[in-house]
Coordinates of C-alpha atoms and ligand atoms in Angstrom, one line a residue:
Chain N
M1 CA 9.5 -4.4 -8.6
L2 CA 10.7 -2.0 -6.0
E3 CA 14.5 -1.5 -6.1
A4 CA 16.9 0.5 -3.9
R5 CA 20.5 1.0 -5.0
H6 CA 23.4 2.3 -2.9
L7 CA 20.9 3.8 -0.5
K8 CA 22.3 6.1 2.2
K9 CA 20.9 8.3 4.8
Y10 CA 23.1 10.5 7.0
Y11 CA 21.5 12.6 9.7
T12 CA 23.3 15.7 10.9
V13 CA 22.6 16.4 14.5
K14 CA 23.8 19.2 16.7
E15 CA 25.0 18.1 20.1
K16 CA 25.0 20.7 22.8
T17 CA 28.4 21.0 24.3
G18 CA 27.7 24.1 26.4
W19 CA 25.2 26.9 26.8
F20 CA 25.9 28.4 23.4
S21 CA 28.3 26.0 21.7
R22 CA 27.1 23.2 19.6
E23 CA 28.9 20.5 17.7
K24 CA 27.7 19.0 14.5
Q25 CA 27.6 15.2 14.3
L26 CA 27.0 12.9 11.4
I27 CA 24.9 9.8 12.0
R28 CA 25.2 7.2 9.3
A29 CA 21.8 5.6 9.8
V30 CA 21.8 3.8 6.5
D31 CA 25.0 3.3 4.6
E32 CA 25.0 1.6 1.3
I33 CA 22.0 -0.7 1.2
D34 CA 20.7 -2.5 -1.9
L35 CA 17.4 -4.2 -1.7
S36 CA 14.5 -5.3 -3.9
I37 CA 10.9 -6.3 -3.3
D38 CA 8.8 -8.2 -5.9
K39 CA 5.1 -8.1 -6.0
G40 CA 3.6 -11.1 -4.1
E41 CA 6.7 -11.5 -2.0
I42 CA 7.3 -10.9 1.7
V43 CA 10.8 -9.6 2.5
G44 CA 12.2 -9.3 6.0
L45 CA 14.4 -6.5 7.2
L46 CA 16.3 -7.6 10.3
G47 CA 18.7 -5.9 12.6
V48 CA 19.2 -4.9 16.2
N49 CA 17.8 -1.6 17.6
G50 CA 19.2 1.3 15.7
A51 CA 20.4 -0.7 12.7
G52 CA 18.5 1.5 10.3
K53 CA 15.3 -0.4 9.6
T54 CA 12.9 2.4 10.2
T55 CA 15.0 4.9 8.3
T56 CA 15.1 2.6 5.3
I57 CA 11.3 2.1 5.4
K58 CA 10.8 5.9 5.6
M59 CA 13.0 6.5 2.6
L60 CA 11.1 3.8 0.6
S61 CA 7.8 5.4 1.6
T62 CA 8.9 9.0 0.5
L63 CA 8.9 10.3 4.1
L64 CA 12.7 10.8 4.1
T65 CA 14.9 11.9 1.3
P66 CA 18.0 9.7 0.8
T67 CA 21.3 11.3 1.2
S68 CA 22.3 9.4 -1.9
G69 CA 21.3 6.4 -3.9
T70 CA 18.2 5.7 -5.9
I71 CA 14.8 4.1 -5.2
T72 CA 12.6 3.0 -8.1
V73 CA 9.1 1.6 -7.9
D74 CA 8.2 -0.2 -11.1
G75 CA 10.7 2.0 -12.9
T76 CA 9.5 5.3 -11.4
N77 CA 12.0 7.2 -9.3
V78 CA 10.8 7.9 -5.8
V79 CA 12.5 11.3 -5.4
E80 CA 11.6 12.6 -8.8
Q81 CA 7.9 11.7 -8.7
P82 CA 6.9 11.3 -5.1
N83 CA 3.2 11.9 -5.7
R84 CA 2.9 9.1 -8.2
I85 CA 4.8 6.8 -5.7
K86 CA 2.6 7.8 -2.8
Q87 CA -0.4 6.2 -4.7
Q88 CA 1.5 3.0 -5.0
V89 CA 3.0 2.5 -1.5
N90 CA 1.9 2.7 2.1
M91 CA 3.5 2.2 5.5
I92 CA 2.2 0.8 8.7
A93 CA 4.0 1.1 12.0
G94 CA 3.4 -0.9 15.1
G95 CA 2.0 0.6 18.3
E96 CA -1.2 2.5 19.0
R97 CA -0.4 5.9 17.6
M98 CA -1.0 7.1 14.1
L99 CA -4.8 7.1 14.3
Y100 CA -7.4 9.7 15.3
W101 CA -8.5 8.2 18.6
R102 CA -11.8 10.2 18.9
L103 CA -12.9 9.1 15.4
T104 CA -14.4 5.7 14.6
A105 CA -12.6 3.2 12.4
R106 CA -14.8 4.1 9.5
E107 CA -14.2 7.8 10.0
N108 CA -10.5 7.3 10.2
L109 CA -10.5 5.4 6.9
M110 CA -12.9 7.8 5.2
Y111 CA -10.6 10.7 6.2
F112 CA -7.4 9.1 4.9
G113 CA -9.2 7.9 1.8
K114 CA -10.1 11.5 0.9
L115 CA -6.5 12.5 1.2
Y116 CA -5.8 9.9 -1.4
G117 CA -8.3 11.5 -3.7
L118 CA -11.0 8.8 -3.2
H119 CA -14.6 9.8 -2.9
G120 CA -18.2 8.8 -3.2
Q121 CA -19.2 5.2 -3.7
T122 CA -15.7 4.0 -4.3
L123 CA -14.5 5.3 -1.0
T124 CA -17.5 4.1 1.1
E125 CA -17.2 0.7 -0.6
R126 CA -13.5 0.4 0.0
C127 CA -13.8 1.4 3.6
R128 CA -16.5 -1.3 4.1
Q129 CA -14.3 -4.0 2.5
L130 CA -11.2 -3.1 4.5
I131 CA -13.2 -3.1 7.7
R132 CA -14.4 -6.6 6.8
L133 CA -10.9 -7.7 5.8
V134 CA -9.5 -6.8 9.2
G135 CA -12.5 -8.1 11.1
L136 CA -13.6 -4.8 12.7
D137 CA -17.2 -4.9 11.4
E138 CA -18.8 -4.8 14.9
A139 CA -16.6 -2.0 16.2
A140 CA -16.5 0.0 13.0
D141 CA -18.6 2.8 14.4
H142 CA -17.0 3.0 17.9
P143 CA -14.4 5.5 18.6
V144 CA -10.8 4.1 18.4
E145 CA -10.0 5.1 22.0
R146 CA -12.2 2.2 23.1
Y147 CA -10.3 -0.3 21.0
S148 CA -7.8 -2.8 22.3
K149 CA -4.2 -2.8 21.1
G150 CA -4.9 -5.6 18.6
M151 CA -7.9 -3.8 17.2
K152 CA -6.0 -0.6 16.7
Q153 CA -3.3 -2.5 15.0
R154 CA -5.8 -4.1 12.6
L155 CA -7.2 -0.7 11.9
Q156 CA -3.7 0.5 11.1
I157 CA -3.5 -2.3 8.5
A158 CA -6.8 -1.2 7.0
R159 CA -5.5 2.4 6.9
G160 CA -2.3 1.2 5.2
L161 CA -4.4 -0.5 2.5
I162 CA -6.8 2.5 1.8
N163 CA -5.0 3.5 -1.4
D164 CA -4.7 -0.2 -2.5
P165 CA -0.9 0.0 -2.6
D166 CA 1.2 -2.4 -4.6
Y167 CA 3.9 -2.3 -2.0
L168 CA 3.4 -2.2 1.8
F169 CA 6.0 -1.5 4.4
L170 CA 5.3 -2.9 7.9
D171 CA 7.5 -1.6 10.7
E172 CA 7.2 -4.0 13.7
P173 CA 3.5 -4.7 13.0
T174 CA 3.1 -7.2 15.8
L175 CA 4.7 -5.1 18.5
G176 CA 3.1 -5.8 21.8
L177 CA 0.4 -8.1 20.5
D178 CA -0.4 -11.4 22.2
A179 CA 0.2 -14.6 20.5
P180 CA -3.3 -15.4 19.0
V181 CA -3.7 -11.8 17.8
A182 CA -0.2 -11.8 16.3
R183 CA -0.9 -15.1 14.5
Q184 CA -4.1 -13.7 13.0
L185 CA -2.2 -10.6 11.8
R186 CA 0.5 -12.8 10.3
K187 CA -2.2 -14.7 8.3
T188 CA -3.6 -11.4 7.0
V189 CA -0.1 -10.3 6.0
K190 CA 0.5 -13.6 4.2
D191 CA -2.8 -13.3 2.3
L192 CA -1.9 -9.8 1.2
A193 CA 1.2 -11.1 -0.5
K194 CA 0.0 -14.4 -1.7
V195 CA -3.6 -13.7 -2.6
R196 CA -3.6 -10.0 -3.4
N197 CA -0.1 -10.0 -4.9
K198 CA 1.3 -7.1 -2.9
G199 CA 5.0 -6.7 -2.3
I200 CA 5.6 -6.5 1.5
L201 CA 8.6 -5.4 3.5
L202 CA 8.5 -6.3 7.1
T203 CA 10.7 -5.5 10.1
S204 CA 10.2 -7.4 13.3
H205 CA 12.1 -8.4 16.4
Y206 CA 10.2 -11.7 16.6
L207 CA 12.4 -13.9 14.5
E208 CA 10.0 -16.9 14.4
E209 CA 7.6 -14.6 12.7
V210 CA 10.2 -13.6 10.1
Q211 CA 11.1 -17.2 9.6
E212 CA 7.5 -18.1 9.1
L213 CA 6.5 -15.3 6.8
C214 CA 9.4 -14.1 4.8
D215 CA 10.5 -15.4 1.4
R216 CA 13.8 -13.5 1.7
V217 CA 15.6 -11.7 4.5
Y218 CA 18.0 -8.8 4.6
I219 CA 20.1 -8.5 7.7
I220 CA 21.5 -5.1 8.4
E221 CA 23.8 -3.7 11.0
K222 CA 24.8 -0.1 11.6
G223 CA 23.3 0.8 8.3
H224 CA 25.3 -1.9 6.4
L225 CA 24.0 -5.0 4.7
L226 CA 25.3 -8.0 6.4
L227 CA 23.6 -10.9 4.7
H228 CA 20.8 -11.6 2.3
G229 CA 19.0 -14.8 1.3
T230 CA 16.1 -17.1 2.2
P231 CA 15.8 -17.8 5.9
E232 CA 17.0 -21.4 5.4
R233 CA 20.1 -20.2 3.4
I234 CA 21.0 -17.7 6.1
I235 CA 20.6 -20.3 8.8
Q236 CA 22.8 -22.8 6.9
T237 CA 25.5 -20.3 6.1
V238 CA 25.7 -18.9 9.6
V239 CA 24.9 -21.6 12.0
N240 CA 26.3 -25.0 11.4
I241 CA 25.6 -26.7 14.6
F242 CA 23.1 -29.5 14.8
H243 CA 21.9 -31.1 18.1
L244 CA 20.6 -34.6 18.5
Q245 CA 19.4 -36.3 21.7
A246 CA 18.6 -39.9 22.0
V247 CA 17.9 -42.6 24.6
V248 CA 18.9 -46.1 23.8
S249 CA 18.6 -49.3 25.8
G250 CA 21.5 -51.7 26.1
Q251 CA 24.8 -52.4 27.8
S252 CA 27.3 -49.8 28.7
S253 CA 29.6 -51.4 26.2
D254 CA 27.1 -50.6 23.5
S255 CA 27.0 -47.0 24.2
I256 CA 30.8 -46.8 24.4
W257 CA 30.9 -48.4 20.9
L258 CA 28.4 -45.9 19.7
K259 CA 30.3 -43.0 21.0
Q260 CA 33.5 -44.2 19.4
E261 CA 31.9 -44.8 16.0
L262 CA 30.2 -41.4 16.1
E263 CA 33.4 -39.6 17.1
K264 CA 35.1 -41.2 14.1
R265 CA 32.5 -39.3 12.0
N266 CA 33.3 -36.0 13.7
V267 CA 30.3 -36.0 16.1
Q268 CA 30.8 -34.9 19.7
V269 CA 29.0 -37.2 22.1
S270 CA 28.3 -37.2 25.8
V271 CA 26.7 -40.1 27.6
K272 CA 24.6 -40.1 30.7
D273 CA 22.5 -42.7 32.6
S274 CA 18.8 -42.2 32.7
D275 CA 15.8 -44.3 33.9
E276 CA 15.1 -45.7 30.4
G277 CA 18.6 -46.3 29.3
K278 CA 21.6 -44.3 28.1
L279 CA 21.0 -40.7 27.2
L280 CA 23.3 -39.5 24.4
H281 CA 23.8 -35.9 23.5
M282 CA 25.3 -35.3 20.1
T283 CA 26.4 -32.2 18.3
A284 CA 27.9 -31.9 14.9
S285 CA 28.4 -29.4 12.1
F286 CA 26.1 -31.5 9.8
D287 CA 22.8 -33.3 10.3
M288 CA 24.0 -36.7 11.8
T289 CA 20.6 -38.2 12.3
A290 CA 20.8 -40.7 9.5
S291 CA 24.2 -42.1 10.4
F292 CA 23.2 -42.4 14.1
I293 CA 20.1 -44.4 13.2
A294 CA 22.1 -46.7 10.9
L295 CA 24.6 -47.4 13.7
V296 CA 21.8 -48.1 16.2
A297 CA 20.2 -50.6 13.8
K298 CA 23.5 -52.2 12.9
Q299 CA 24.1 -53.0 16.6
G300 CA 20.5 -54.1 17.2
L301 CA 19.8 -51.6 19.9
I302 CA 16.4 -50.3 20.8
L303 CA 15.8 -46.6 20.2
K304 CA 13.5 -45.2 22.9
K305 CA 13.6 -41.5 22.2
L306 CA 15.0 -39.3 19.5
E307 CA 14.9 -35.5 19.4
A308 CA 16.6 -33.2 16.9
T309 CA 16.8 -29.5 17.3
K310 CA 17.3 -27.6 14.1
P311 CA 19.0 -24.2 14.3
N312 CA 16.6 -21.4 13.7
L313 CA 16.9 -17.8 12.5
E314 CA 17.4 -16.6 16.1
D315 CA 20.6 -18.8 16.4
A316 CA 21.8 -17.3 13.2
I317 CA 21.3 -13.7 14.3
I318 CA 22.9 -14.3 17.7
K319 CA 25.9 -15.9 16.0
L320 CA 26.2 -13.0 13.6
A321 CA 26.0 -10.5 16.4
E322 CA 28.7 -12.4 18.3
E323 CA 31.0 -12.5 15.2
S324 CA 30.6 -8.8 14.5
H325 CA 31.4 -8.0 18.2
A326 CA 34.5 -10.1 18.0
S327 CA 35.8 -8.5 14.9
Chain O
M1 CA -8.7 15.4 -5.9
N2 CA -10.5 18.7 -5.2
L3 CA -10.2 21.3 -2.6
L4 CA -13.8 21.1 -1.4
S5 CA -13.6 17.5 -0.6
I6 CA -10.4 18.1 1.4
I7 CA -12.2 20.9 3.3
W8 CA -15.2 18.6 3.9
A9 CA -12.9 15.9 5.1
E10 CA -11.3 18.3 7.6
V11 CA -14.7 19.6 8.7
R12 CA -15.9 16.1 9.5
K13 CA -12.7 15.2 11.2
S14 CA -12.3 18.3 13.3
H15 CA -16.0 18.2 14.2
R16 CA -15.5 14.8 15.7
H17 CA -12.1 15.4 17.0
N18 CA -12.0 19.0 18.4
F19 CA -15.7 19.7 18.9
N20 CA -16.5 16.3 20.2
N21 CA -17.6 17.7 23.6
H22 CA -20.4 20.3 23.7
L23 CA -18.6 22.1 26.4
V24 CA -16.2 23.3 23.7
Y25 CA -19.0 25.5 22.3
F26 CA -19.6 26.8 25.7
S27 CA -16.0 27.9 26.1
L28 CA -15.9 29.2 22.6
F29 CA -18.8 31.5 23.5
V30 CA -18.3 32.3 27.1
W31 CA -14.7 33.2 26.9
P32 CA -15.0 35.9 24.2
A33 CA -18.2 37.1 25.8
I34 CA -16.3 37.6 29.0
L35 CA -13.5 39.4 27.2
F36 CA -16.0 41.7 25.7
I37 CA -17.9 42.5 28.9
N38 CA -14.7 42.9 30.7
A39 CA -13.4 45.4 28.2
Y40 CA -16.7 47.3 28.2
Y41 CA -16.8 47.7 31.9
A42 CA -13.1 48.5 32.1
F43 CA -13.8 51.7 30.1
K44 CA -16.9 52.7 32.0
P45 CA -15.3 54.3 35.1
F46 CA -13.4 56.8 33.0
N47 CA -14.6 60.0 31.6
L48 CA -15.2 59.2 28.0
Q49 CA -17.5 62.2 27.1
A50 CA -16.8 64.5 24.3
G51 CA -13.4 66.1 24.9
S52 CA -11.9 63.0 26.4
P53 CA -8.8 61.5 24.6
L54 CA -10.7 58.4 23.5
A55 CA -13.7 60.3 22.3
R56 CA -11.6 61.8 19.5
F57 CA -11.4 58.3 18.0
V58 CA -14.5 56.5 19.3
P59 CA -17.7 58.4 20.2
F60 CA -18.9 57.4 23.6
D61 CA -22.3 56.1 22.5
K62 CA -20.5 53.7 20.0
L63 CA -18.1 52.1 22.5
G64 CA -20.2 48.9 22.8
L65 CA -20.3 48.6 19.0
F66 CA -16.6 49.3 18.7
L67 CA -15.8 46.6 21.2
I68 CA -18.2 43.9 19.9
T69 CA -17.0 44.3 16.3
G70 CA -13.4 44.2 17.7
Y71 CA -14.0 40.9 19.6
L72 CA -16.0 39.4 16.8
A73 CA -13.1 39.8 14.3
Y74 CA -10.6 38.9 17.0
I75 CA -12.3 35.5 17.7
F76 CA -12.1 34.6 14.0
F77 CA -8.3 35.0 14.1
W78 CA -7.8 33.7 17.5
S79 CA -9.7 30.5 17.0
L80 CA -7.3 29.7 14.2
V81 CA -4.3 30.2 16.4
Q82 CA -5.8 27.6 18.6
S83 CA -6.5 25.2 15.7
A84 CA -2.9 25.6 14.5
W85 CA -2.0 24.3 17.9
Q86 CA -3.7 21.0 17.1
M87 CA -0.8 20.4 14.7
A88 CA 1.4 19.8 17.7
Y89 CA -1.0 17.1 18.9
E90 CA -1.0 15.5 15.5
R91 CA 2.8 15.5 15.5
Q92 CA 2.8 13.6 18.8
Q93 CA 0.1 11.2 17.7
G94 CA 2.0 10.5 14.5
T95 CA -0.8 11.4 12.2
L96 CA 1.1 14.4 10.9
E97 CA 3.6 12.0 9.3
L98 CA 0.7 10.0 7.8
L99 CA -0.7 13.2 6.2
L100 CA 2.6 13.7 4.5
L101 CA 2.5 10.1 3.4
T102 CA -0.5 10.9 1.3
P103 CA -0.3 12.8 -2.1
V104 CA -2.8 15.5 -0.9
P105 CA -1.5 19.0 -1.9
R106 CA -0.1 20.3 1.3
I107 CA -1.3 23.9 0.8
W108 CA -4.9 22.7 0.4
L109 CA -4.6 20.7 3.5
M110 CA -3.2 23.6 5.5
F111 CA -5.8 26.1 4.3
G112 CA -8.6 23.6 4.2
R113 CA -8.0 22.8 7.8
A114 CA -8.1 26.4 8.8
A115 CA -11.4 26.9 6.9
A116 CA -12.9 23.8 8.5
N117 CA -12.1 24.9 12.0
L118 CA -13.2 28.4 11.5
I119 CA -16.8 27.8 10.8
E120 CA -17.3 25.7 13.8
A121 CA -15.4 27.9 16.2
V122 CA -17.1 31.2 15.4
W123 CA -20.7 30.7 14.6
L124 CA -21.9 30.8 18.2
F125 CA -20.1 34.0 19.1
S126 CA -21.0 35.5 15.8
A127 CA -24.7 35.0 16.5
F128 CA -24.2 36.5 19.9
S129 CA -22.4 39.5 18.5
L130 CA -25.2 40.0 15.9
L131 CA -27.8 40.1 18.7
I132 CA -25.7 42.6 20.7
I133 CA -25.3 44.8 17.7
L134 CA -29.0 44.8 16.9
F135 CA -29.8 45.4 20.6
M136 CA -27.3 48.3 21.1
G137 CA -28.2 50.0 17.9
G138 CA -26.0 52.8 16.5
V139 CA -25.2 50.9 13.3
H140 CA -24.5 53.4 10.5
V141 CA -24.1 51.9 7.1
A142 CA -23.7 53.9 3.9
E143 CA -23.5 51.2 1.3
W144 CA -25.3 48.0 2.3
W145 CA -23.6 45.8 -0.2
L146 CA -20.3 46.4 1.7
V147 CA -21.6 44.5 4.7
P148 CA -21.3 41.0 3.0
V149 CA -18.1 42.1 1.4
A150 CA -16.7 43.0 4.8
I151 CA -17.8 39.6 6.2
V152 CA -16.2 37.7 3.3
L153 CA -13.0 39.6 3.8
L154 CA -13.1 38.8 7.5
V155 CA -13.5 35.0 6.7
L156 CA -10.9 35.1 3.9
S157 CA -8.3 36.9 6.0
A158 CA -8.8 34.6 8.9
V159 CA -8.4 31.5 6.8
I160 CA -5.3 32.8 5.2
W161 CA -3.9 33.7 8.6
G162 CA -4.8 30.3 10.0
G163 CA -3.3 28.4 7.0
F164 CA -0.1 30.4 7.5
L165 CA 0.1 29.5 11.2
N166 CA -0.6 25.8 10.4
I167 CA 2.5 25.8 8.1
I168 CA 4.6 27.4 10.8
F169 CA 3.6 24.5 13.0
L170 CA 4.9 22.1 10.4
F171 CA 8.4 23.3 11.0
S172 CA 8.8 22.8 14.7
R173 CA 7.5 21.2 17.7
D174 CA 8.3 24.4 19.6
A175 CA 6.0 26.5 17.5
G176 CA 3.7 26.6 20.6
V177 CA 5.4 29.8 21.5
L178 CA 3.3 31.4 18.8
Y179 CA 0.4 30.9 21.1
T180 CA 1.8 33.2 23.8
L181 CA 3.4 35.4 21.1
F182 CA 0.0 36.1 19.4
E183 CA -2.6 35.9 22.1
A184 CA -2.2 39.2 24.0
P185 CA -0.3 41.2 21.3
M186 CA -2.8 40.5 18.6
E187 CA -5.7 41.6 20.8
F188 CA -3.8 44.7 21.8
F189 CA -2.0 45.8 18.7
S190 CA -4.8 45.1 16.2
G191 CA -7.0 47.6 17.9
V192 CA -9.6 45.2 19.3
R193 CA -10.0 47.3 22.4
M194 CA -8.3 50.5 21.5
P195 CA -8.4 52.3 18.2
V196 CA -5.1 51.9 16.4
L197 CA -5.2 55.6 15.5
A198 CA -4.7 56.4 19.2
F199 CA -1.5 54.4 19.3
P200 CA 2.0 55.9 19.4
I201 CA 4.0 55.5 16.2
W202 CA 6.0 52.4 17.3
A203 CA 2.8 50.6 18.3
K204 CA 1.2 51.5 15.0
S205 CA 4.0 49.9 13.0
I206 CA 3.5 46.7 14.9
A207 CA -0.3 47.0 14.3
F208 CA 0.2 47.0 10.6
L209 CA 1.8 43.6 10.6
F210 CA -1.4 41.9 11.7
P211 CA -4.0 41.5 8.9
L212 CA -6.6 41.7 11.7
T213 CA -5.8 45.5 11.9
Y214 CA -7.0 46.1 8.4
V215 CA -9.9 43.8 8.6
L216 CA -11.1 45.7 11.7
T217 CA -10.6 49.1 10.0
I218 CA -12.8 47.9 7.2
L219 CA -15.4 46.2 9.3
R220 CA -15.9 49.1 11.6
G221 CA -15.8 51.6 8.7
V222 CA -18.6 49.7 7.0
V223 CA -20.8 49.0 10.0
M224 CA -20.2 52.0 12.4
E225 CA -18.9 54.9 10.5
G226 CA -20.9 54.8 7.3
K227 CA -17.9 54.8 5.1
T228 CA -18.2 54.2 1.4
F229 CA -16.2 51.9 -0.8
R230 CA -14.1 54.9 -2.0
D231 CA -13.3 55.8 1.7
L232 CA -12.1 52.3 2.4
S233 CA -10.2 51.6 -0.8
G234 CA -6.9 52.4 0.9
S235 CA -7.4 49.9 3.7
L236 CA -8.7 47.4 1.2
I237 CA -5.6 47.6 -1.0
L238 CA -3.3 47.3 2.1
L239 CA -5.3 44.3 3.3
L240 CA -5.1 42.5 -0.1
G241 CA -1.4 43.3 -0.1
V242 CA -0.8 41.7 3.3
L243 CA -2.9 38.7 2.3
T244 CA -1.0 38.3 -0.9
V245 CA 2.3 38.4 1.0
L246 CA 0.9 35.8 3.4
V247 CA -0.2 33.5 0.7
I248 CA 3.1 33.7 -1.2
A249 CA 5.0 33.1 2.0
S250 CA 2.8 30.1 2.8
L251 CA 3.3 28.6 -0.7
F252 CA 7.0 29.0 -0.2
L253 CA 7.2 27.9 3.4
V254 CA 5.1 24.8 3.0
R255 CA 7.6 23.4 0.5
V256 CA 10.6 24.4 2.7
A257 CA 8.9 22.7 5.7
E258 CA 8.4 19.5 3.9
R259 CA 11.8 19.4 2.4
H260 CA 13.2 20.1 5.9
A261 CA 11.1 17.3 7.4
K262 CA 12.3 14.9 4.8
E263 CA 15.9 15.9 5.3
T264 CA 16.0 15.7 9.1
G265 CA 13.2 13.3 9.9
N266 CA 12.0 15.8 12.5
L267 CA 8.3 14.9 12.2
T268 CA 8.7 12.1 14.6
L269 CA 10.6 14.2 17.1
F270 CA 8.4 15.6 19.8
Ligands
LIG401 N1 15.5 12.0 13.0 C1 16.7 11.5 13.3 N2 17.7 12.4 13.6 C2 18.9 11.9 13.9 N3 19.2 10.6 14.0 C3 18.2 9.7 13.8 C4 16.9 10.1 13.5 N4 16.1 9.0 13.3 C5 17.0 7.9 13.6 N5 18.2 8.3 13.9 C6 19.4 7.4 14.2 O1 19.6 6.6 13.1 C7 19.9 5.3 13.5 C8 19.0 4.3 12.8 O2 17.7 4.5 13.4 P1 16.4 3.6 13.0 O3 15.3 4.2 13.7 O4 16.3 3.6 11.5 O5 16.7 2.2 13.6 P2 15.9 0.9 13.6 O6 16.6 -0.2 13.0 O7 14.5 1.1 13.1 O8 15.8 0.6 15.2 P3 14.7 0.0 16.1 O9 14.8 -1.5 16.0 O10 15.0 0.4 17.5 O11 13.4 0.5 15.6 C9 19.9 5.3 15.0 O12 21.3 5.5 15.4 C10 19.1 6.5 15.3 O13 19.5 7.1 16.5
LIG402 MG1 12.5 1.2 14.1

């Protein structure tokens, strides 16, 4: 298990205030964050721009020294034994940088592999497997500069796996990828956790992606931990609005009765006329679908259409952002 | 993990990355050759016969030899200033950060990279220089075994110098000033074109900061002046001293640079 406790990272920056005068300023990029990642688990790290996600990931991957707090990977302290940890973790960032563009995929992987102390048959074999894993077999010996964005990103994933890490940190891995490519990548990530038992920490601005992939989510803001739980739990705790739309055939009196009955049960209802019958729009702080159907059946009405919209993670995040603005 | 495999990885990478286009070899050869020819003909119009100020330090008939050995050694050092500049590119490309993500000993990487770039950058001009030397004649060697020793010293000093510069580039994105700082001064002060002995005292004191100065004294002593090991032992000790200082400084600075980078996150600023 990877564990971070009371993690903090403060940057000191010098602001120019004049030609020769400078003022020191403290930026609390990460301020008291606790998190854990188990092997085989995908954990999401969410937050708006500048919340401290990248800073957190870089501390976990030994690229930044925490100002205070501890990080342990399977019991080993990251600050005390960075070289041991470096064999166990790896990091992948989104975007097209972080590769040698004039080298081929295979050459990139061979180079980084050697820096991890791999050599000979082991290295060649691992490169071959990784190229296969990310589906770059055909382009493996073309220079990276000829690759599309998606191919570069896949190569990044392969590069991040070159040391066969137990824990992998992905910083916006699907940035700028189109839908099918992003979906393929999500599948790869899922397999890495579920089939190969790697612990994965993922940041992303695509909330559907997080909801689909992550077993647990941490939401941070301005370096603080705001919430933590499964995506479903977070949605439930934060957003308690359910929407239901239905079209029923029948008399106006029927819809008036429905409206009254629903309002007794704390459901807000608006009624409109439509071609097929009465269009009802209902909102409540609980899932009212069952009670609505029971009422329709009791009155002997015909239900022509029923559509429920569940709140998603995006609603939750927006709600959280609004609340923190208000306070 | 071993040093040779790191050097080999760097050779492969820099061959594909920096020497990818064959025009590079052309410039690596043509540019120093022009410098040499330019310097040679710049001296020509002056009276350099016995009795002239320069002739006290370099005999007229050995001027060509003096200059070609000067530029040969200079190219060794200079090519590594250029390769250190690649570090700025790696910073922008984000690969520098990835290098520090790996457990590779930093000092190996910095020196291995210098060694890898050196071989490829200098072989063509070295061959040219050898031809010129054979063609011009005037070689005067007392102890032949000193020739390979001088060459090894040249390579070793250049690699240590290059590794040191690579480390400086770890510190800051603005290390590019080194380029301008070292280009002309190193050529001038190290005695590539003019004998250091002919310098005024203030210029001599700058000259002795560059390892190239000692390397040149030794190389020319061995090849042109027929000096013996005993004659050169003073320069040899000074050179080894300077190299030791550079290595110790490198070992120290590479740790400071990484600590600084981990503290400020400056590797991603460019
Ligand atoms: N090297 C640095 N020096 C000073 N301040 C920094 C540095 N890196 C990041 N910061 C600041 O720290 C805060 C957190 O930045 P960080 O990059 O971790 O955010 P993030 O959550 O990854 O944002 P994004 O979603 O935009 O990637 C920001 O206010 C940022 O300006
Ligand atoms: Mg970020």
